[in-house]
PDB file of C-alpha atoms in Angstrom:
ATOM      1  CA  UNK A   1     128.784 135.753  95.446  1.00  0.00           C
ATOM      2  CA  UNK A   2     130.550 139.021  96.343  1.00  0.00           C
ATOM      3  CA  UNK A   3     129.116 142.088  94.690  1.00  0.00           C
ATOM      4  CA  UNK A   4     129.559 145.825  94.451  1.00  0.00           C
ATOM      5  CA  UNK A   5     126.775 147.643  96.250  1.00  0.00           C
ATOM      6  CA  UNK A   6     125.690 151.222  95.698  1.00  0.00           C
ATOM      7  CA  UNK A   7     123.457 153.627  97.585  1.00  0.00           C
ATOM      8  CA  UNK A   8     121.162 155.359  97.009  1.00  0.00           C
ATOM      9  CA  UNK A   9     119.543 153.633  94.066  1.00  0.00           C
ATOM     10  CA  UNK A  10     117.862 156.906  93.086  1.00  0.00           C
ATOM     11  CA  UNK A  11     118.434 160.451  94.256  1.00  0.00           C
ATOM     12  CA  UNK A  12     116.563 163.569  93.200  1.00  0.00           C
ATOM     13  CA  UNK A  13     118.202 166.878  94.002  1.00  0.00           C
ATOM     14  CA  UNK A  14     117.929 170.541  93.193  1.00  0.00           C
ATOM     15  CA  UNK A  15     120.517 172.203  90.974  1.00  0.00           C
ATOM     16  CA  UNK A  16     123.370 173.581  93.060  1.00  0.00           C
ATOM     17  CA  UNK A  17     123.015 171.050  95.860  1.00  0.00           C
ATOM     18  CA  UNK A  18     125.756 168.684  96.967  1.00  0.00           C
ATOM     19  CA  UNK A  19     125.300 164.975  96.368  1.00  0.00           C
ATOM     20  CA  UNK A  20     127.250 162.014  97.734  1.00  0.00           C
ATOM     21  CA  UNK A  21     126.956 158.641  96.055  1.00  0.00           C
ATOM     22  CA  UNK A  22     128.212 155.683  98.039  1.00  0.00           C
ATOM     23  CA  UNK A  23     129.726 152.393  96.981  1.00  0.00           C
ATOM     24  CA  UNK A  24     131.012 149.337  98.789  1.00  0.00           C
ATOM     25  CA  UNK A  25     133.426 147.587  96.418  1.00  0.00           C
ATOM     26  CA  UNK A  26     134.250 143.892  96.629  1.00  0.00           C
ATOM     27  CA  UNK A  27     136.486 143.489  99.659  1.00  0.00           C
ATOM     28  CA  UNK A  28     139.712 142.127  98.144  1.00  0.00           C
ATOM     29  CA  UNK A  29     139.677 144.430  95.140  1.00  0.00           C
ATOM     30  CA  UNK A  30     142.373 147.024  94.702  1.00  0.00           C
ATOM     31  CA  UNK A  31     141.117 149.157  91.819  1.00  0.00           C
ATOM     32  CA  UNK A  32     138.041 151.347  92.091  1.00  0.00           C
ATOM     33  CA  UNK A  33     136.179 153.334  89.500  1.00  0.00           C
ATOM     34  CA  UNK A  34     133.243 155.605  88.857  1.00  0.00           C
ATOM     35  CA  UNK A  35     131.531 155.585  85.477  1.00  0.00           C
ATOM     36  CA  UNK A  36     128.366 157.296  84.381  1.00  0.00           C
ATOM     37  CA  UNK A  37     125.769 156.762  81.687  1.00  0.00           C
ATOM     38  CA  UNK A  38     123.547 159.564  80.522  1.00  0.00           C
ATOM     39  CA  UNK A  39     120.240 158.165  79.285  1.00  0.00           C
ATOM     40  CA  UNK A  40     120.656 156.519  75.887  1.00  0.00           C
ATOM     41  CA  UNK A  41     124.371 157.192  75.706  1.00  0.00           C
ATOM     42  CA  UNK A  42     127.491 155.162  76.329  1.00  0.00           C
ATOM     43  CA  UNK A  43     129.059 154.302  79.654  1.00  0.00           C
ATOM     44  CA  UNK A  44     131.691 157.000  80.290  1.00  0.00           C
ATOM     45  CA  UNK A  45     134.781 156.780  82.474  1.00  0.00           C
ATOM     46  CA  UNK A  46     134.951 159.363  85.252  1.00  0.00           C
ATOM     47  CA  UNK A  47     137.764 158.388  87.586  1.00  0.00           C
ATOM     48  CA  UNK A  48     139.961 155.520  88.716  1.00  0.00           C
ATOM     49  CA  UNK A  49     141.380 155.098  92.211  1.00  0.00           C
ATOM     50  CA  UNK A  50     144.231 152.890  93.335  1.00  0.00           C
ATOM     51  CA  UNK A  51     146.449 152.805  96.388  1.00  0.00           C
ATOM     52  CA  UNK A  52     144.390 155.529  98.073  1.00  0.00           C
ATOM     53  CA  UNK A  53     144.733 158.063  95.329  1.00  0.00           C
ATOM     54  CA  UNK A  54     143.257 159.010  91.996  1.00  0.00           C
ATOM     55  CA  UNK A  55     145.178 157.266  89.232  1.00  0.00           C
ATOM     56  CA  UNK A  56     143.316 158.917  86.374  1.00  0.00           C
ATOM     57  CA  UNK A  57     140.348 161.175  85.775  1.00  0.00           C
ATOM     58  CA  UNK A  58     138.465 162.185  82.664  1.00  0.00           C
ATOM     59  CA  UNK A  59     137.609 165.664  81.423  1.00  0.00           C
ATOM     60  CA  UNK A  60     134.148 165.212  82.925  1.00  0.00           C
ATOM     61  CA  UNK A  61     135.667 164.871  86.392  1.00  0.00           C
ATOM     62  CA  UNK A  62     136.194 168.574  87.039  1.00  0.00           C
ATOM     63  CA  UNK A  63     136.633 170.467  90.314  1.00  0.00           C
ATOM     64  CA  UNK A  64     133.002 169.825  91.238  1.00  0.00           C
ATOM     65  CA  UNK A  65     133.733 166.108  91.597  1.00  0.00           C
ATOM     66  CA  UNK A  66     135.731 164.353  94.276  1.00  0.00           C
ATOM     67  CA  UNK A  67     136.216 160.785  95.464  1.00  0.00           C
ATOM     68  CA  UNK A  68     137.137 159.355  98.824  1.00  0.00           C
ATOM     69  CA  UNK A  69     137.786 156.013 100.399  1.00  0.00           C
ATOM     70  CA  UNK A  70     137.324 157.160 103.969  1.00  0.00           C
ATOM     71  CA  UNK A  71     137.343 153.914 105.924  1.00  0.00           C
ATOM     72  CA  UNK A  72     138.813 151.137 103.792  1.00  0.00           C
ATOM     73  CA  UNK A  73     135.455 149.789 102.708  1.00  0.00           C
ATOM     74  CA  UNK A  74     133.365 152.637 101.301  1.00  0.00           C
ATOM     75  CA  UNK A  75     134.194 154.501  98.117  1.00  0.00           C
ATOM     76  CA  UNK A  76     132.269 157.725  97.605  1.00  0.00           C
ATOM     77  CA  UNK A  77     131.682 160.134  94.764  1.00  0.00           C
ATOM     78  CA  UNK A  78     130.803 163.692  95.744  1.00  0.00           C
ATOM     79  CA  UNK A  79     129.391 166.292  93.399  1.00  0.00           C
ATOM     80  CA  UNK A  80     129.774 169.638  95.116  1.00  0.00           C
ATOM     81  CA  UNK A  81     127.251 171.745  93.220  1.00  0.00           C
ATOM     82  CA  UNK A  82     125.082 169.710  90.878  1.00  0.00           C
ATOM     83  CA  UNK A  83     124.108 170.879  87.404  1.00  0.00           C
ATOM     84  CA  UNK A  84     121.234 169.710  85.238  1.00  0.00           C
ATOM     85  CA  UNK A  85     123.671 167.883  82.959  1.00  0.00           C
ATOM     86  CA  UNK A  86     124.900 165.767  85.885  1.00  0.00           C
ATOM     87  CA  UNK A  87     121.650 163.800  85.656  1.00  0.00           C
ATOM     88  CA  UNK A  88     122.749 160.267  84.805  1.00  0.00           C
ATOM     89  CA  UNK A  89     123.197 156.756  86.098  1.00  0.00           C
ATOM     90  CA  UNK A  90     126.420 156.550  88.089  1.00  0.00           C
ATOM     91  CA  UNK A  91     128.140 153.177  88.288  1.00  0.00           C
ATOM     92  CA  UNK A  92     130.796 152.186  90.752  1.00  0.00           C
ATOM     93  CA  UNK A  93     133.135 149.370  89.752  1.00  0.00           C
ATOM     94  CA  UNK A  94     136.018 147.499  91.302  1.00  0.00           C
ATOM     95  CA  UNK A  95     138.591 145.005  90.097  1.00  0.00           C
ATOM     96  CA  UNK A  96     141.625 142.977  91.171  1.00  0.00           C
ATOM     97  CA  UNK A  97     143.719 142.733  88.096  1.00  0.00           C
ATOM     98  CA  UNK A  98     145.150 144.749  85.324  1.00  0.00           C
ATOM     99  CA  UNK A  99     143.207 142.916  82.647  1.00  0.00           C
ATOM    100  CA  UNK A 100     140.183 145.138  82.811  1.00  0.00           C
ATOM    101  CA  UNK A 101     137.639 142.738  84.252  1.00  0.00           C
ATOM    102  CA  UNK A 102     135.603 145.080  86.402  1.00  0.00           C
ATOM    103  CA  UNK A 103     132.625 144.288  88.559  1.00  0.00           C
ATOM    104  CA  UNK A 104     129.924 146.925  88.461  1.00  0.00           C
ATOM    105  CA  UNK A 105     127.302 147.900  90.978  1.00  0.00           C
ATOM    106  CA  UNK A 106     123.647 148.297  90.098  1.00  0.00           C
ATOM    107  CA  UNK A 107     124.064 152.041  89.727  1.00  0.00           C
ATOM    108  CA  UNK A 108     122.736 155.176  91.381  1.00  0.00           C
ATOM    109  CA  UNK A 109     120.335 157.218  89.315  1.00  0.00           C
ATOM    110  CA  UNK A 110     120.847 160.939  89.895  1.00  0.00           C
ATOM    111  CA  UNK A 111     118.152 163.360  88.788  1.00  0.00           C
ATOM    112  CA  UNK A 112     118.969 167.064  89.027  1.00  0.00           C
ATOM    113  CA  UNK A 113     115.992 169.417  88.811  1.00  0.00           C
TER     114      UNK A 113
ATOM    115  CA  UNK B   1     137.062 161.086  70.263  1.00  0.00           C
ATOM    116  CA  UNK B   2     135.456 157.682  69.862  1.00  0.00           C
ATOM    117  CA  UNK B   3     138.215 155.179  70.416  1.00  0.00           C
ATOM    118  CA  UNK B   4     135.795 152.261  70.606  1.00  0.00           C
ATOM    119  CA  UNK B   5     132.901 152.113  68.182  1.00  0.00           C
ATOM    120  CA  UNK B   6     129.912 149.867  67.834  1.00  0.00           C
ATOM    121  CA  UNK B   7     128.290 150.885  64.585  1.00  0.00           C
ATOM    122  CA  UNK B   8     125.127 148.824  64.950  1.00  0.00           C
ATOM    123  CA  UNK B   9     122.833 150.306  67.576  1.00  0.00           C
ATOM    124  CA  UNK B  10     120.555 147.268  67.403  1.00  0.00           C
ATOM    125  CA  UNK B  11     120.381 143.681  66.160  1.00  0.00           C
ATOM    126  CA  UNK B  12     117.467 141.274  65.977  1.00  0.00           C
ATOM    127  CA  UNK B  13     118.050 137.514  65.747  1.00  0.00           C
ATOM    128  CA  UNK B  14     115.853 134.410  65.877  1.00  0.00           C
ATOM    129  CA  UNK B  15     116.240 132.071  68.828  1.00  0.00           C
ATOM    130  CA  UNK B  16     118.726 129.303  68.057  1.00  0.00           C
ATOM    131  CA  UNK B  17     120.573 131.300  65.408  1.00  0.00           C
ATOM    132  CA  UNK B  18     123.948 133.006  65.698  1.00  0.00           C
ATOM    133  CA  UNK B  19     124.235 136.578  66.976  1.00  0.00           C
ATOM    134  CA  UNK B  20     127.276 138.512  65.810  1.00  0.00           C
ATOM    135  CA  UNK B  21     128.074 141.792  67.483  1.00  0.00           C
ATOM    136  CA  UNK B  22     130.843 143.948  66.084  1.00  0.00           C
ATOM    137  CA  UNK B  23     133.242 146.481  67.507  1.00  0.00           C
ATOM    138  CA  UNK B  24     136.008 148.617  66.032  1.00  0.00           C
ATOM    139  CA  UNK B  25     138.769 150.457  67.838  1.00  0.00           C
ATOM    140  CA  UNK B  26     141.386 152.987  66.903  1.00  0.00           C
ATOM    141  CA  UNK B  27     144.124 152.734  69.531  1.00  0.00           C
ATOM    142  CA  UNK B  28     146.800 150.062  69.157  1.00  0.00           C
ATOM    143  CA  UNK B  29     147.806 150.465  72.809  1.00  0.00           C
ATOM    144  CA  UNK B  30     144.780 148.605  74.194  1.00  0.00           C
ATOM    145  CA  UNK B  31     145.935 145.367  75.808  1.00  0.00           C
ATOM    146  CA  UNK B  32     142.617 143.641  76.516  1.00  0.00           C
ATOM    147  CA  UNK B  33     139.181 143.762  74.990  1.00  0.00           C
ATOM    148  CA  UNK B  34     136.055 142.846  76.869  1.00  0.00           C
ATOM    149  CA  UNK B  35     132.366 142.378  76.303  1.00  0.00           C
ATOM    150  CA  UNK B  36     129.817 143.423  78.869  1.00  0.00           C
ATOM    151  CA  UNK B  37     126.100 142.745  78.923  1.00  0.00           C
ATOM    152  CA  UNK B  38     123.677 145.232  80.422  1.00  0.00           C
ATOM    153  CA  UNK B  39     120.022 144.981  81.323  1.00  0.00           C
ATOM    154  CA  UNK B  40     117.987 148.148  81.944  1.00  0.00           C
ATOM    155  CA  UNK B  41     118.488 149.641  85.423  1.00  0.00           C
ATOM    156  CA  UNK B  42     121.371 147.276  86.162  1.00  0.00           C
ATOM    157  CA  UNK B  43     125.131 147.627  86.016  1.00  0.00           C
ATOM    158  CA  UNK B  44     127.165 146.094  83.182  1.00  0.00           C
ATOM    159  CA  UNK B  45     128.051 142.441  83.706  1.00  0.00           C
ATOM    160  CA  UNK B  46     131.315 141.013  82.418  1.00  0.00           C
ATOM    161  CA  UNK B  47     130.889 138.337  79.747  1.00  0.00           C
ATOM    162  CA  UNK B  48     134.166 137.486  78.109  1.00  0.00           C
ATOM    163  CA  UNK B  49     137.530 139.051  77.330  1.00  0.00           C
ATOM    164  CA  UNK B  50     140.469 138.582  75.006  1.00  0.00           C
ATOM    165  CA  UNK B  51     144.082 139.577  75.254  1.00  0.00           C
ATOM    166  CA  UNK B  52     145.475 141.648  72.418  1.00  0.00           C
ATOM    167  CA  UNK B  53     147.976 138.856  71.718  1.00  0.00           C
ATOM    168  CA  UNK B  54     145.229 136.316  71.016  1.00  0.00           C
ATOM    169  CA  UNK B  55     142.813 136.060  68.125  1.00  0.00           C
ATOM    170  CA  UNK B  56     140.075 133.962  69.688  1.00  0.00           C
ATOM    171  CA  UNK B  57     138.638 133.171  73.078  1.00  0.00           C
ATOM    172  CA  UNK B  58     135.706 130.877  73.699  1.00  0.00           C
ATOM    173  CA  UNK B  59     133.516 130.405  76.751  1.00  0.00           C
ATOM    174  CA  UNK B  60     130.469 128.223  76.286  1.00  0.00           C
ATOM    175  CA  UNK B  61     128.086 129.848  73.835  1.00  0.00           C
ATOM    176  CA  UNK B  62     130.231 132.978  73.639  1.00  0.00           C
ATOM    177  CA  UNK B  63     133.266 133.427  71.398  1.00  0.00           C
ATOM    178  CA  UNK B  64     135.220 136.609  70.857  1.00  0.00           C
ATOM    179  CA  UNK B  65     137.365 137.073  67.767  1.00  0.00           C
ATOM    180  CA  UNK B  66     140.059 139.706  67.457  1.00  0.00           C
ATOM    181  CA  UNK B  67     141.496 140.944  64.162  1.00  0.00           C
ATOM    182  CA  UNK B  68     144.334 143.254  65.148  1.00  0.00           C
ATOM    183  CA  UNK B  69     145.267 144.290  61.639  1.00  0.00           C
ATOM    184  CA  UNK B  70     141.708 145.510  61.071  1.00  0.00           C
ATOM    185  CA  UNK B  71     141.345 146.782  64.659  1.00  0.00           C
ATOM    186  CA  UNK B  72     138.115 144.856  64.854  1.00  0.00           C
ATOM    187  CA  UNK B  73     136.572 142.433  67.266  1.00  0.00           C
ATOM    188  CA  UNK B  74     133.357 140.524  67.296  1.00  0.00           C
ATOM    189  CA  UNK B  75     131.262 138.567  69.772  1.00  0.00           C
ATOM    190  CA  UNK B  76     129.493 135.458  68.551  1.00  0.00           C
ATOM    191  CA  UNK B  77     126.649 133.964  70.542  1.00  0.00           C
ATOM    192  CA  UNK B  78     125.599 130.483  69.441  1.00  0.00           C
ATOM    193  CA  UNK B  79     122.867 129.463  69.863  1.00  0.00           C
ATOM    194  CA  UNK B  80     121.116 132.696  70.776  1.00  0.00           C
ATOM    195  CA  UNK B  81     118.506 132.521  73.518  1.00  0.00           C
ATOM    196  CA  UNK B  82     115.744 134.990  74.454  1.00  0.00           C
ATOM    197  CA  UNK B  83     117.532 135.601  77.774  1.00  0.00           C
ATOM    198  CA  UNK B  84     120.459 136.997  75.800  1.00  0.00           C
ATOM    199  CA  UNK B  85     118.354 140.032  74.895  1.00  0.00           C
ATOM    200  CA  UNK B  86     120.202 143.009  76.391  1.00  0.00           C
ATOM    201  CA  UNK B  87     122.578 145.805  75.466  1.00  0.00           C
ATOM    202  CA  UNK B  88     126.084 144.563  74.739  1.00  0.00           C
ATOM    203  CA  UNK B  89     129.025 146.877  75.275  1.00  0.00           C
ATOM    204  CA  UNK B  90     132.434 146.360  73.812  1.00  0.00           C
ATOM    205  CA  UNK B  91     135.198 147.740  76.029  1.00  0.00           C
ATOM    206  CA  UNK B  92     138.913 148.214  75.558  1.00  0.00           C
ATOM    207  CA  UNK B  93     141.444 148.269  78.342  1.00  0.00           C
ATOM    208  CA  UNK B  94     144.420 150.536  78.838  1.00  0.00           C
ATOM    209  CA  UNK B  95     146.955 148.813  81.056  1.00  0.00           C
ATOM    210  CA  UNK B  96     149.798 150.096  83.202  1.00  0.00           C
ATOM    211  CA  UNK B  97     149.273 153.128  85.386  1.00  0.00           C
ATOM    212  CA  UNK B  98     146.110 154.045  83.502  1.00  0.00           C
ATOM    213  CA  UNK B  99     144.230 150.772  83.965  1.00  0.00           C
ATOM    214  CA  UNK B 100     140.819 151.881  82.731  1.00  0.00           C
ATOM    215  CA  UNK B 101     138.136 150.669  80.349  1.00  0.00           C
ATOM    216  CA  UNK B 102     136.833 152.639  77.397  1.00  0.00           C
ATOM    217  CA  UNK B 103     133.348 151.579  76.380  1.00  0.00           C
ATOM    218  CA  UNK B 104     131.663 151.555  73.012  1.00  0.00           C
ATOM    219  CA  UNK B 105     128.154 152.916  72.535  1.00  0.00           C
ATOM    220  CA  UNK B 106     126.467 149.533  72.846  1.00  0.00           C
ATOM    221  CA  UNK B 107     124.336 147.294  70.645  1.00  0.00           C
ATOM    222  CA  UNK B 108     120.838 146.320  71.684  1.00  0.00           C
ATOM    223  CA  UNK B 109     120.352 142.620  70.922  1.00  0.00           C
ATOM    224  CA  UNK B 110     116.823 141.279  70.662  1.00  0.00           C
ATOM    225  CA  UNK B 111     116.485 137.515  70.393  1.00  0.00           C
ATOM    226  CA  UNK B 112     113.053 136.590  69.079  1.00  0.00           C
ATOM    227  CA  UNK B 113     111.488 133.338  70.321  1.00  0.00           C
TER     228      UNK B 113
END
C-alpha cells in the first residue's frame, strides 16, 4: 500500500542551526502539507502546497520556515535557524481530493537543544 | 482560536461496549469532518469522514453523526476492542483554495479487556 515516508525519524540539533525535514508523498497526490505536534498538544497546521506553490500557511510558518518540492517527488521543510520552541513532531501529509482525507507520514521528531 | 474542540481529553470503555467520542466546532464554512486515529510515535491515520450535507456515515464498527444545528459531531465505535485504544482526533476541512484540516485536541480512548 502506498505511504508517505519521512526522514529523519529523529533529529537533534543545536539552537540556531538549520534543519531540513524530508518527505516523499504518495506519488499521484496533488496536495501536500506539513503539520506539527508539540508534545501533549494538538496537531497544528503549518503549510499547504499545491501546484508547486504554497496555497496557505499558518502564523507559525514565519520567515524561518520554507518548503520546497525540488524534484517532483520530495517535499521538504526547512527551518533556517531553529529555536527551542521548534521542538516537536513534524508530520508530512498528502492527499488527492478536496474532501480532506490526508495520508500522514510517521513523523520526524525534532529536538532543539 | 479553537475552531474544533474535543472537550474530553480521555475516555475509558469496557471491551464490547460502545465508545462515543465527541467534537464541537464553531465555523459553519467547514465542508467535511473527519476522524483520525493516532498511536504514539506514529502519524494520524484516517478513519472515517462525513460531508457537511449528511447527518450520518457508517463504516463497519465506526459511525459518525453530524448535528449541524448544534455544530457537533460524534464518533461511535461498536463494539469497542482493545486495539481501538489510541488518541482520536476530530478534524474539520476547509475546502476551495484553502483545502486544509483543522484538528481538535484529541481524546485518548482506552478500551479495557
